[in-house]
Coordinates of C-alpha atoms in Angstrom, one line a residue:
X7 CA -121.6 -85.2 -66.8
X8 CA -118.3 -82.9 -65.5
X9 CA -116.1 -83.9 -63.3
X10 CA -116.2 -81.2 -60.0
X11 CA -113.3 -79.0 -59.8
X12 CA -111.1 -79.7 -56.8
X13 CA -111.6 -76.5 -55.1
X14 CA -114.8 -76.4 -55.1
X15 CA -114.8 -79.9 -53.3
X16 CA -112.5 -78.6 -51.0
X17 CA -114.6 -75.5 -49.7
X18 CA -117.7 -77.4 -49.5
X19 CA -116.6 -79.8 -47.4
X20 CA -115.0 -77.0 -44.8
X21 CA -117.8 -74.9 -45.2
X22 CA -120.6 -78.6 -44.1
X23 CA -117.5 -78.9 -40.8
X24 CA -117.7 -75.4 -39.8
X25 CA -121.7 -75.5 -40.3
X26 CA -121.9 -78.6 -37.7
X27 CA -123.6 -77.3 -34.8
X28 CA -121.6 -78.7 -31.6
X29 CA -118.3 -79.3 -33.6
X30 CA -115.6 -76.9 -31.9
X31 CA -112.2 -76.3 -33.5
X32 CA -108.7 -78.3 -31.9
X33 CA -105.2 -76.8 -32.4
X34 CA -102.6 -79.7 -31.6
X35 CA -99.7 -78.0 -29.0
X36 CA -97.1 -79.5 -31.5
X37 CA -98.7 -77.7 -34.4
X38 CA -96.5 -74.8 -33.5
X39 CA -93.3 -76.4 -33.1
X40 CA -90.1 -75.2 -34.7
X41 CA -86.5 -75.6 -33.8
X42 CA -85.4 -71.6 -33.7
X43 CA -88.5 -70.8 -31.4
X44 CA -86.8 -73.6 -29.2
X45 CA -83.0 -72.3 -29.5
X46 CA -84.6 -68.3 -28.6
X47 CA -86.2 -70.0 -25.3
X48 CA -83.3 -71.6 -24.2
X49 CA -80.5 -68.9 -25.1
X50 CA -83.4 -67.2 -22.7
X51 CA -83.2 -69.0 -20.2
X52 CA -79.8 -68.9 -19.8
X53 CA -79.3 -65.5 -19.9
X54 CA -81.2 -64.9 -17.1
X55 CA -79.8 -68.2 -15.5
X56 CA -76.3 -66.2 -15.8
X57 CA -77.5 -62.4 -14.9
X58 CA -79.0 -64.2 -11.6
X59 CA -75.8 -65.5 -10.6
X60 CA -74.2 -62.5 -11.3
X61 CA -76.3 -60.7 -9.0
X62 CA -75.6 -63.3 -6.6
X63 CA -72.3 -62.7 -6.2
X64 CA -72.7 -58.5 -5.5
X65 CA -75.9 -58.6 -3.5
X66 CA -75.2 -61.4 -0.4
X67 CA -78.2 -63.0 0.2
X68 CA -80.5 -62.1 3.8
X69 CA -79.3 -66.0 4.4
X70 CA -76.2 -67.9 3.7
X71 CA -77.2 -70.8 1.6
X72 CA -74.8 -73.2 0.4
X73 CA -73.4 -71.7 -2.8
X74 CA -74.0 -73.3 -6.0
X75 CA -71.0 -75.1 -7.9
X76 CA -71.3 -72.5 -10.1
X77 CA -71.2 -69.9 -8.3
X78 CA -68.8 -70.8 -6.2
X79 CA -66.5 -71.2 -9.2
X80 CA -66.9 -67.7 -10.6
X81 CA -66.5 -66.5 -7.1
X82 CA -63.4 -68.2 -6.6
X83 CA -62.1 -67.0 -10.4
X84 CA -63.3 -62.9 -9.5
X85 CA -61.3 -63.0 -6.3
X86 CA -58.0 -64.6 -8.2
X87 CA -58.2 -62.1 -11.0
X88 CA -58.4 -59.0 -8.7
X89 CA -55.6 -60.4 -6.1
X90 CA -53.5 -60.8 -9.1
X91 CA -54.4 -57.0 -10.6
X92 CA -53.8 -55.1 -6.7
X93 CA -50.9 -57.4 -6.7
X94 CA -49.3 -56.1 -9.7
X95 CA -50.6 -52.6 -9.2
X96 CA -48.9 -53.1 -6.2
X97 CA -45.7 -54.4 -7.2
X98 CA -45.6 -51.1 -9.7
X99 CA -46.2 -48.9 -6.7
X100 CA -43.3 -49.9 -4.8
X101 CA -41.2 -49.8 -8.3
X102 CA -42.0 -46.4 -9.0
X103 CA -41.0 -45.3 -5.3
X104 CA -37.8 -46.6 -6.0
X105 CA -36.9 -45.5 -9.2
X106 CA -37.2 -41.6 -8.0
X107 CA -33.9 -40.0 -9.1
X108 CA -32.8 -37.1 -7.3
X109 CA -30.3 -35.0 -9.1
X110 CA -27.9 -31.9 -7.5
X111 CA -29.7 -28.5 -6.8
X112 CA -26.6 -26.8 -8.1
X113 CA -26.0 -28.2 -11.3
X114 CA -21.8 -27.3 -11.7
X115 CA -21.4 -27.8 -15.4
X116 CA -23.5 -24.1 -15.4
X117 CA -20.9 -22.5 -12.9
X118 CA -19.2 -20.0 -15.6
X119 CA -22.7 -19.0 -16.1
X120 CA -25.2 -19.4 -13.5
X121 CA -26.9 -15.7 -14.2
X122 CA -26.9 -16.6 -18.0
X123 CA -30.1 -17.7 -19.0
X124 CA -30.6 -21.2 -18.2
X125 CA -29.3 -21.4 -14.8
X126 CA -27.5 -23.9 -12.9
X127 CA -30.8 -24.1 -10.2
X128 CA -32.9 -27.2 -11.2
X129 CA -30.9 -27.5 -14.1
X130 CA -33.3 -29.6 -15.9
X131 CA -36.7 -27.8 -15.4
X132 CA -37.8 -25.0 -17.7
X133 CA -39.8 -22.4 -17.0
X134 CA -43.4 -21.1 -17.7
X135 CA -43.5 -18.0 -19.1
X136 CA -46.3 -15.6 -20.7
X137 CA -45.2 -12.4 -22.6
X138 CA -45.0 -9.4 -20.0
X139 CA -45.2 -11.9 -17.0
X140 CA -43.0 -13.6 -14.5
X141 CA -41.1 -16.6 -15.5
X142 CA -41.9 -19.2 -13.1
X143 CA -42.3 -23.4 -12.5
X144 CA -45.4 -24.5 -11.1
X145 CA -45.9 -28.8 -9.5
X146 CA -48.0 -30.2 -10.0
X147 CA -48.5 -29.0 -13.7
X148 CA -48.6 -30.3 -17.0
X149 CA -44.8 -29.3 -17.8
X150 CA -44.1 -31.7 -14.7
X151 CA -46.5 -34.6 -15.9
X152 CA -48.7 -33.8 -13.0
X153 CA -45.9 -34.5 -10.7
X154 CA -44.9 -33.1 -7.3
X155 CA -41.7 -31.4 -6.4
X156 CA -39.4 -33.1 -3.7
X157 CA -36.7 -32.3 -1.9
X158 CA -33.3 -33.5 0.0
X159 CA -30.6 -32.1 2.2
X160 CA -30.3 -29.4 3.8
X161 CA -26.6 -28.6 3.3
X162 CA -26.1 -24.4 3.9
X163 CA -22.4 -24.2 2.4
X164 CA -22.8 -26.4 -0.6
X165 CA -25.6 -26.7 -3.1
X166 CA -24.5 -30.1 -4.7
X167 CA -25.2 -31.5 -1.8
X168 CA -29.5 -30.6 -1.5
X169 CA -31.0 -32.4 -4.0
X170 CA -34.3 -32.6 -6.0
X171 CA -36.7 -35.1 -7.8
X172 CA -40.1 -35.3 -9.3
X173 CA -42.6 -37.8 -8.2
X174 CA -46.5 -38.7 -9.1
X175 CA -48.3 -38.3 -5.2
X176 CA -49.7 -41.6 -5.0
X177 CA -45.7 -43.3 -5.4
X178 CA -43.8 -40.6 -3.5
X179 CA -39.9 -42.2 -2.3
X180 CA -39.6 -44.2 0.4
X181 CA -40.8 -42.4 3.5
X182 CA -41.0 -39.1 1.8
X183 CA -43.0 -36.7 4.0
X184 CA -45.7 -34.9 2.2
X185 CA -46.2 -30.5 3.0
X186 CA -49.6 -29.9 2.4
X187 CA -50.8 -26.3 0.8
X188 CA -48.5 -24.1 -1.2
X189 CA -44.7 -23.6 -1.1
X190 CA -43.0 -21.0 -2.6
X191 CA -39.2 -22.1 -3.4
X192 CA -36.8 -18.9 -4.1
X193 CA -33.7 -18.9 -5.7
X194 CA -31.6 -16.0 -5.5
X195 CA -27.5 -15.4 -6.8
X196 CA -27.0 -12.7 -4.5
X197 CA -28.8 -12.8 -0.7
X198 CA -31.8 -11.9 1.5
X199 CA -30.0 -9.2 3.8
X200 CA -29.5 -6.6 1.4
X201 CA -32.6 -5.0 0.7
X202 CA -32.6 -4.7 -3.0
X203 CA -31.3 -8.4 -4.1
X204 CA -33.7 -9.6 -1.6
X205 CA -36.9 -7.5 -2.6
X206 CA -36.0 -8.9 -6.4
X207 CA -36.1 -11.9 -5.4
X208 CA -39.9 -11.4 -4.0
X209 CA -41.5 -9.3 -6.7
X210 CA -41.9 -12.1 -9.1
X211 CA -43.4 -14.4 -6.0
X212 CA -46.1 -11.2 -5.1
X213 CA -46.4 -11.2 -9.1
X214 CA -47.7 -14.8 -9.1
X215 CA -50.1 -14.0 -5.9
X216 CA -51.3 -11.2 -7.5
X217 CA -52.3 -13.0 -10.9
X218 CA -53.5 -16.5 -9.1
X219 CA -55.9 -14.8 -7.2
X220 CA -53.9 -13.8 -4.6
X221 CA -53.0 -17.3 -2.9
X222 CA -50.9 -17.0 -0.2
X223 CA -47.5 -19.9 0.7
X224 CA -47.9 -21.7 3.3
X225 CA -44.1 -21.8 3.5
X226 CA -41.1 -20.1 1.8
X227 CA -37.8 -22.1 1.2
X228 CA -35.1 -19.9 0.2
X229 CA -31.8 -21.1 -1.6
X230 CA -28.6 -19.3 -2.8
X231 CA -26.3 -21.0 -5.2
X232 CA -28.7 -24.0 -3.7
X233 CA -27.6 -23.7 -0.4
X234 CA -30.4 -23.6 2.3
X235 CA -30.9 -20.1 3.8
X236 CA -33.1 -20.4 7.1
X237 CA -33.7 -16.2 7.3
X238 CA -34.6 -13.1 5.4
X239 CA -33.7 -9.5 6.8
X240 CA -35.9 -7.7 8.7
X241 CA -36.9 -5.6 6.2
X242 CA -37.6 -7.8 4.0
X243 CA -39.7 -10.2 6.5
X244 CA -41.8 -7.3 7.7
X245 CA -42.5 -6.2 3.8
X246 CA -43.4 -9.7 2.8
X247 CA -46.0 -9.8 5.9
X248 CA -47.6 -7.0 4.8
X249 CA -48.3 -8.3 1.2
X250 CA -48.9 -11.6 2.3
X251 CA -50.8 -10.9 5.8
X252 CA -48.9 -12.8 7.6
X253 CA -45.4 -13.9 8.9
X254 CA -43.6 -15.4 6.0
X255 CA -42.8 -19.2 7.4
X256 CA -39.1 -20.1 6.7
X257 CA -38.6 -23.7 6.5
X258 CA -35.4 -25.2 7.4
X259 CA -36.4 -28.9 7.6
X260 CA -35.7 -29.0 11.3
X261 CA -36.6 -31.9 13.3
X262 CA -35.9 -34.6 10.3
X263 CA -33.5 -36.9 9.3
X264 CA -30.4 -35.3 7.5
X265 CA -31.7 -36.7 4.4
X266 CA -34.9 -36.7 4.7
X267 CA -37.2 -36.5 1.4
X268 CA -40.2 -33.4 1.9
X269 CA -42.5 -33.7 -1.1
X270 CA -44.4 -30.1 -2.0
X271 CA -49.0 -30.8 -2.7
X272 CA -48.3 -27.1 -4.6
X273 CA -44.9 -25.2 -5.1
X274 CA -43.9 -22.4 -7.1
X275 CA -40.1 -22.1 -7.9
X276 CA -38.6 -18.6 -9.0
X277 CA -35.0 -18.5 -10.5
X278 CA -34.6 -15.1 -12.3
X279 CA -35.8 -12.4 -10.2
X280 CA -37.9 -9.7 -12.0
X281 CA -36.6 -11.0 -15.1
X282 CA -39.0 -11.5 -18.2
X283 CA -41.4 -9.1 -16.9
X284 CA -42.9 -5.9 -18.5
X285 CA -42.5 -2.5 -16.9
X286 CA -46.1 -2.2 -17.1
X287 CA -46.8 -5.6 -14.7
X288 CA -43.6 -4.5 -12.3
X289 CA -45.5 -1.3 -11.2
X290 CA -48.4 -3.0 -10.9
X291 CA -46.8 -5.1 -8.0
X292 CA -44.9 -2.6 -6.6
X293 CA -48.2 -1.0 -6.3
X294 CA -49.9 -3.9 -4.6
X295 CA -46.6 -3.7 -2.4
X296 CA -46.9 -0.1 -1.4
X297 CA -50.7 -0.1 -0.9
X298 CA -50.2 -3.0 1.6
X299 CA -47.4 -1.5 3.5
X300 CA -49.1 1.7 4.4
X301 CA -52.4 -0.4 5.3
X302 CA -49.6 -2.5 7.5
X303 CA -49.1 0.8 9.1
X304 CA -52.1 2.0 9.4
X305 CA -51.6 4.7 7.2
X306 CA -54.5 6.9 6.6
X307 CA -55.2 6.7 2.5
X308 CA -56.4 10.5 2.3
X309 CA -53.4 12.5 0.0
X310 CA -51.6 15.4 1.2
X311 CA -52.3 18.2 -0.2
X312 CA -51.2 18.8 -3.6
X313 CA -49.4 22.5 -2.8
X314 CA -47.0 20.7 -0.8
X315 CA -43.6 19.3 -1.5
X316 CA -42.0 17.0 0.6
X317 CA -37.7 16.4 0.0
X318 CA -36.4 14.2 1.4
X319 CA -32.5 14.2 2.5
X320 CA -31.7 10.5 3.3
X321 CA -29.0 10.0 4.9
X322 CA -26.5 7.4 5.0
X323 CA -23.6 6.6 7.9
X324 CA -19.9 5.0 6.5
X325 CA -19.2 4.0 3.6
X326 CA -20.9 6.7 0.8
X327 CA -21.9 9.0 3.3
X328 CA -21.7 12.5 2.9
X329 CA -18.3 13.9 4.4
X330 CA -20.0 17.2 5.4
X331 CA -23.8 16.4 6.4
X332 CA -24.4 20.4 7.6
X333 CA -23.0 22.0 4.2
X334 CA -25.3 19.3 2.2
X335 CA -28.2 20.2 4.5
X336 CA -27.8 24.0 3.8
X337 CA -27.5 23.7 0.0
X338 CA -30.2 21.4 0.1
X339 CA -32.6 23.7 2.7
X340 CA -31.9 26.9 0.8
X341 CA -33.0 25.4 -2.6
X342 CA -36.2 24.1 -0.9
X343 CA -36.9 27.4 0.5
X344 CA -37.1 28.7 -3.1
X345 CA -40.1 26.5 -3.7
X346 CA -43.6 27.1 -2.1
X347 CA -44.5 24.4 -0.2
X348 CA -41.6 22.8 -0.3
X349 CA -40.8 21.0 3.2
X350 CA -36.9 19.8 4.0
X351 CA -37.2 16.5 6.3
X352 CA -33.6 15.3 7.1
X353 CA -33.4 11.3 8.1
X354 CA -31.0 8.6 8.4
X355 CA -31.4 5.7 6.9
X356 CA -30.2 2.9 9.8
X357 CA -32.5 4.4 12.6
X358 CA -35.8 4.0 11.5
X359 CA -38.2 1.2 12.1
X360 CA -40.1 -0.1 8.9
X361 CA -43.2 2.0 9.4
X362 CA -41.3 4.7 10.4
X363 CA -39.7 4.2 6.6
X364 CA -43.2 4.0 5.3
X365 CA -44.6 7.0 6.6
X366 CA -41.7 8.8 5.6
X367 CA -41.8 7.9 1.8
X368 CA -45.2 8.5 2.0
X369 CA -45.0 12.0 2.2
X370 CA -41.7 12.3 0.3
X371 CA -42.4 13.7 -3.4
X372 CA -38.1 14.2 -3.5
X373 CA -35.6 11.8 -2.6
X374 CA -32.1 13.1 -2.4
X375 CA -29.6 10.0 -1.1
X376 CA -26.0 8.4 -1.7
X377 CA -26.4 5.8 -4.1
X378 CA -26.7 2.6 -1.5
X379 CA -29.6 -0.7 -0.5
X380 CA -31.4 3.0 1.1
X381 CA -32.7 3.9 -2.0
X382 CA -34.8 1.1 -2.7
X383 CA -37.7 2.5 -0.2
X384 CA -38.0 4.9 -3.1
X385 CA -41.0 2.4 -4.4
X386 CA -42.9 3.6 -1.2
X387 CA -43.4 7.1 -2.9
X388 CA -46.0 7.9 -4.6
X389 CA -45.7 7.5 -8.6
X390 CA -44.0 10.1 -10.3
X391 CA -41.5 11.0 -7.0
X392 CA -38.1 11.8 -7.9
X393 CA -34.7 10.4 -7.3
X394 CA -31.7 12.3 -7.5
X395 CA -28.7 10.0 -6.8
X396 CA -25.0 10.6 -5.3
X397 CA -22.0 8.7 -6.1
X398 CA -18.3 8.9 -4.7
X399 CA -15.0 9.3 -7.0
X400 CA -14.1 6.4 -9.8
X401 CA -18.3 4.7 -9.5
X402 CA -19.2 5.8 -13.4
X403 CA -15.8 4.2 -15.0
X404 CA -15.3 1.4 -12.6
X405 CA -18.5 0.0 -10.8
X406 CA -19.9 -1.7 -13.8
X407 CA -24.0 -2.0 -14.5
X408 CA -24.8 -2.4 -10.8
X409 CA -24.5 1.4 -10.1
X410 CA -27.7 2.0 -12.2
X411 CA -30.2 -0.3 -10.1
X412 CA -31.7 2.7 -8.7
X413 CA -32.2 3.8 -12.6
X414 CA -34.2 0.5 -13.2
X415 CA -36.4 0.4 -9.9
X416 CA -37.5 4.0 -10.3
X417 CA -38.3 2.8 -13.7
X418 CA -39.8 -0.2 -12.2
X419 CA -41.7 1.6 -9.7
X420 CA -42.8 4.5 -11.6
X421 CA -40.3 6.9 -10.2
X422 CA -38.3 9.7 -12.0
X423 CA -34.4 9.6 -11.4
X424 CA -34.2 12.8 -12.4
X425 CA -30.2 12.8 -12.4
X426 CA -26.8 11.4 -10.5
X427 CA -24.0 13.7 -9.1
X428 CA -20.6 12.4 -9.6
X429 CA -18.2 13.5 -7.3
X430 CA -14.9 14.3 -9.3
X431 CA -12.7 14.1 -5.9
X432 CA -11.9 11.0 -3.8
X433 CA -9.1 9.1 -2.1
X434 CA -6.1 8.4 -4.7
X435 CA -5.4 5.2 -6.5
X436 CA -2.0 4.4 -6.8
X437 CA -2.7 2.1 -10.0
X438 CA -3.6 3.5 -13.2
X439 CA -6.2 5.4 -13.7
X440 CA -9.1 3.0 -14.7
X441 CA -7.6 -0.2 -13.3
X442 CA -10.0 -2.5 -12.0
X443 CA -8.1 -2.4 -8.8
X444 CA -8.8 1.0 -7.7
X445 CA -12.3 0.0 -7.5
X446 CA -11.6 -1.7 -3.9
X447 CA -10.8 2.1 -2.9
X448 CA -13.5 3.9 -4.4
X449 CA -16.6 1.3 -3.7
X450 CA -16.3 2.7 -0.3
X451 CA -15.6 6.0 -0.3
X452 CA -17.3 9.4 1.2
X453 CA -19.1 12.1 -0.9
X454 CA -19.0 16.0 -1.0
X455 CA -16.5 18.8 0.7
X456 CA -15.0 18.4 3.7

């Protein structure tokens, strides 16, 4: 007889257990048991044990408890580790404060040429500059490192002696005082009186307003040769508050310590005038300049009729006036009458209040005047007015490039200078003929017949 294979033993004798009626089936617990199933529950366990007391320590429980060991450890390790880091961030602070260098406004190794490109204002700075625009230095910026501009002294006779730095706003110097809103810093080689050196010193500032969307200073400070200058001239001031609507502030750092520090949240620094701009962009401000002086004015925006001519005789009193004022008149009067239209208005250039100037070169379309600071209303006009320009004895050989500034702002301005008259008569020179010296005769001398 053959022997039973093993399987089949094997599966009969399951198959008689699982037929037993009442027999039910028994898994042992440890049948399941293996050691990575044990290391899974207890790296469990632990993690949440950990991301508890985590919790712990950020939420403060309803109750105060006693702490754990545990966490009173990690507690005490968190609080060392972040008194150590404010410490240090602390410590770095106060460094940087320190470590502020101010340098001289006037830098004097640019004295022989201060009007030369790089100038001896803020020596170190450069500028920002976009083809056709104003050159100009903006802080905070990313030129400056996203620092502030700061400033010291306030010396008026000597610009090595007003001082200025660069500092990040949360480490400004030792009690530095911070000027909220915008500041607009000028500097200017010339002066603020004079109506043309201090209107180029402005355009490029109404340039900038005009291209940031029109954002006003809260302050002006004005410097020459980086000396403090605590005024501008009338003129001036009342032609700024009309651009700017509103007073222009002059600050003088009054009420401080001589060397007190004054740190700038915005401040826009001009150093070259009108230079770097395109013809098109000056006419554009002077445009923005004239439109808001005659709304300053209240003057009505309707044009005059276009059949009349308006020439102007402006007149000047000293130096460069006309010897004979009643034989100018007439020539001038006769010519006019010539003309249809044309209308002769005689004024004098020291008498009249601004808006009085503003009306009046509103309805000029001719300017006739002795070359002088006068002329520069001539940007009031209307665009495509006319110049025509006197000049006493000895100006064309002797006076150098400044005698054609009324050439470049009626250029600027979009003015015609149709043409200068050269008087060929004057007061004598008794050194030679085109000696630098006789120009301390002629600069001052009258125009026309006697």
């Amino acid at each position: 007889m053959t022997k039973p294979h093993p399987q089949i033993d094997r599966t009969t004798t399951t198959t008689a257990a699982i037929g037993k009626k009442h027999q039910s089936r028994t898994i042992s617990p440890f049948s399941c048991y293996s050691p990575q199933l044990s290391l899974l529950i207890l790296v469990t366990c632990v993690t949440l044990f950990v991301l508890c007391q985590i919790q712990i320590l950020h939420v403060p429980p309803i109750s105060s408890p006693s702490p754990s060991p545990l966490r009173s450890f990690i507690s005490h390790q968190w609080q060392t580790v972040t008194n150590c880091t404010q410490d240090n961030l602390n410590s770095m602070a106060e460094r940087l404060r320190h470590s502020v260098t101010f340098v001289p406004l006037k830098d004097l190794r640019y004295t022989d040429k201060a009007v030369q490109g790089h100038t001896w204002f803020m020596s170190s700075m450069y500028d920002s500059h976009e083809e056709g625009e104003v050159q100009y230095q903006q802080f905070p910026s990313k030129s400056s490192d996203d620092r502030l501009l700061c400033l010291k002294g306030r010396d008026t006779h000597d610009g090595s002696w007003n001082y200025y730095a660069l500092a990040w706003p949360e480490t400004l110097p030792v009690n530095a005082t911070l000027m909220k809103g915008l500041t607009f810093v000028s500097y200017n080689h010339y002066n603020y009186d004079n109506i043309w050196h201090g209107l180029s010193a402005v355009v490029p500032f109404v340039a900038w307003h005009r291209k940031n969307g029109c954002e006003s200073p809260t302050r002006w400070i004005l410097y020459h040769w980086g000396e403090l200058r605590l005024r501008m001239g009338s003129w001036l001031t009342t032609l700024m508050e009309a651009t700017f609507n509103g007073e222009p502030v002059i600050e003088g750092f009054d009420g401080g310590d001589e060397d007190g520090v004054y740190c700038f949240e915005k401040a826009v620094v001009m150093r070259h005038n009108e230079g770097g701009m395109s013809r098109e962009k000056r006419m554009e401000v002077y445009d923005l300049m004239r439109c808001k002086a005659r709304m300053y004015c209240n003057m009505s925006p309707e044009r005059r009729d276009a059949n009349n001519i308006g020439m102007t005789l402006f007149m000047r009193t000293g130096p460069r006036s006309f010897k004979n004022e009643s034989i100018v008149t007439g020539i001038f009067r006769k010519e006019c009458g010539k003309v249809d239209g044309c209308k002769l208005m005689v004024a004098y250039s020291n008498n009249l209040t601004f808006c009085e100037q503003v009306k009046l070169m509103s309805m000029t379309d001719i300017l006739v005047s002795p070359h002088g600071a006068q002329l520069t209303n001539m940007f009031l006009m209307d665009r495509n007015s006319s110049v025509m320009e006197f000049f006493p004895k000895g100006w064309l050989k002797l006076a150098g490039v400044g005698q054609y500034v009324y050439h470049w702002i009626a250029s600027w301005s979009g003015m015609r200078h149709q043409g200068a008259w050269r008087d060929p008569d004057g007061e004598k020179c008794s050194f030679p003929k085109y000696d630098r010296r006789c120009m301390s005769i002629y600069k001052s001398g009258r125009i026309g017949l006697q």
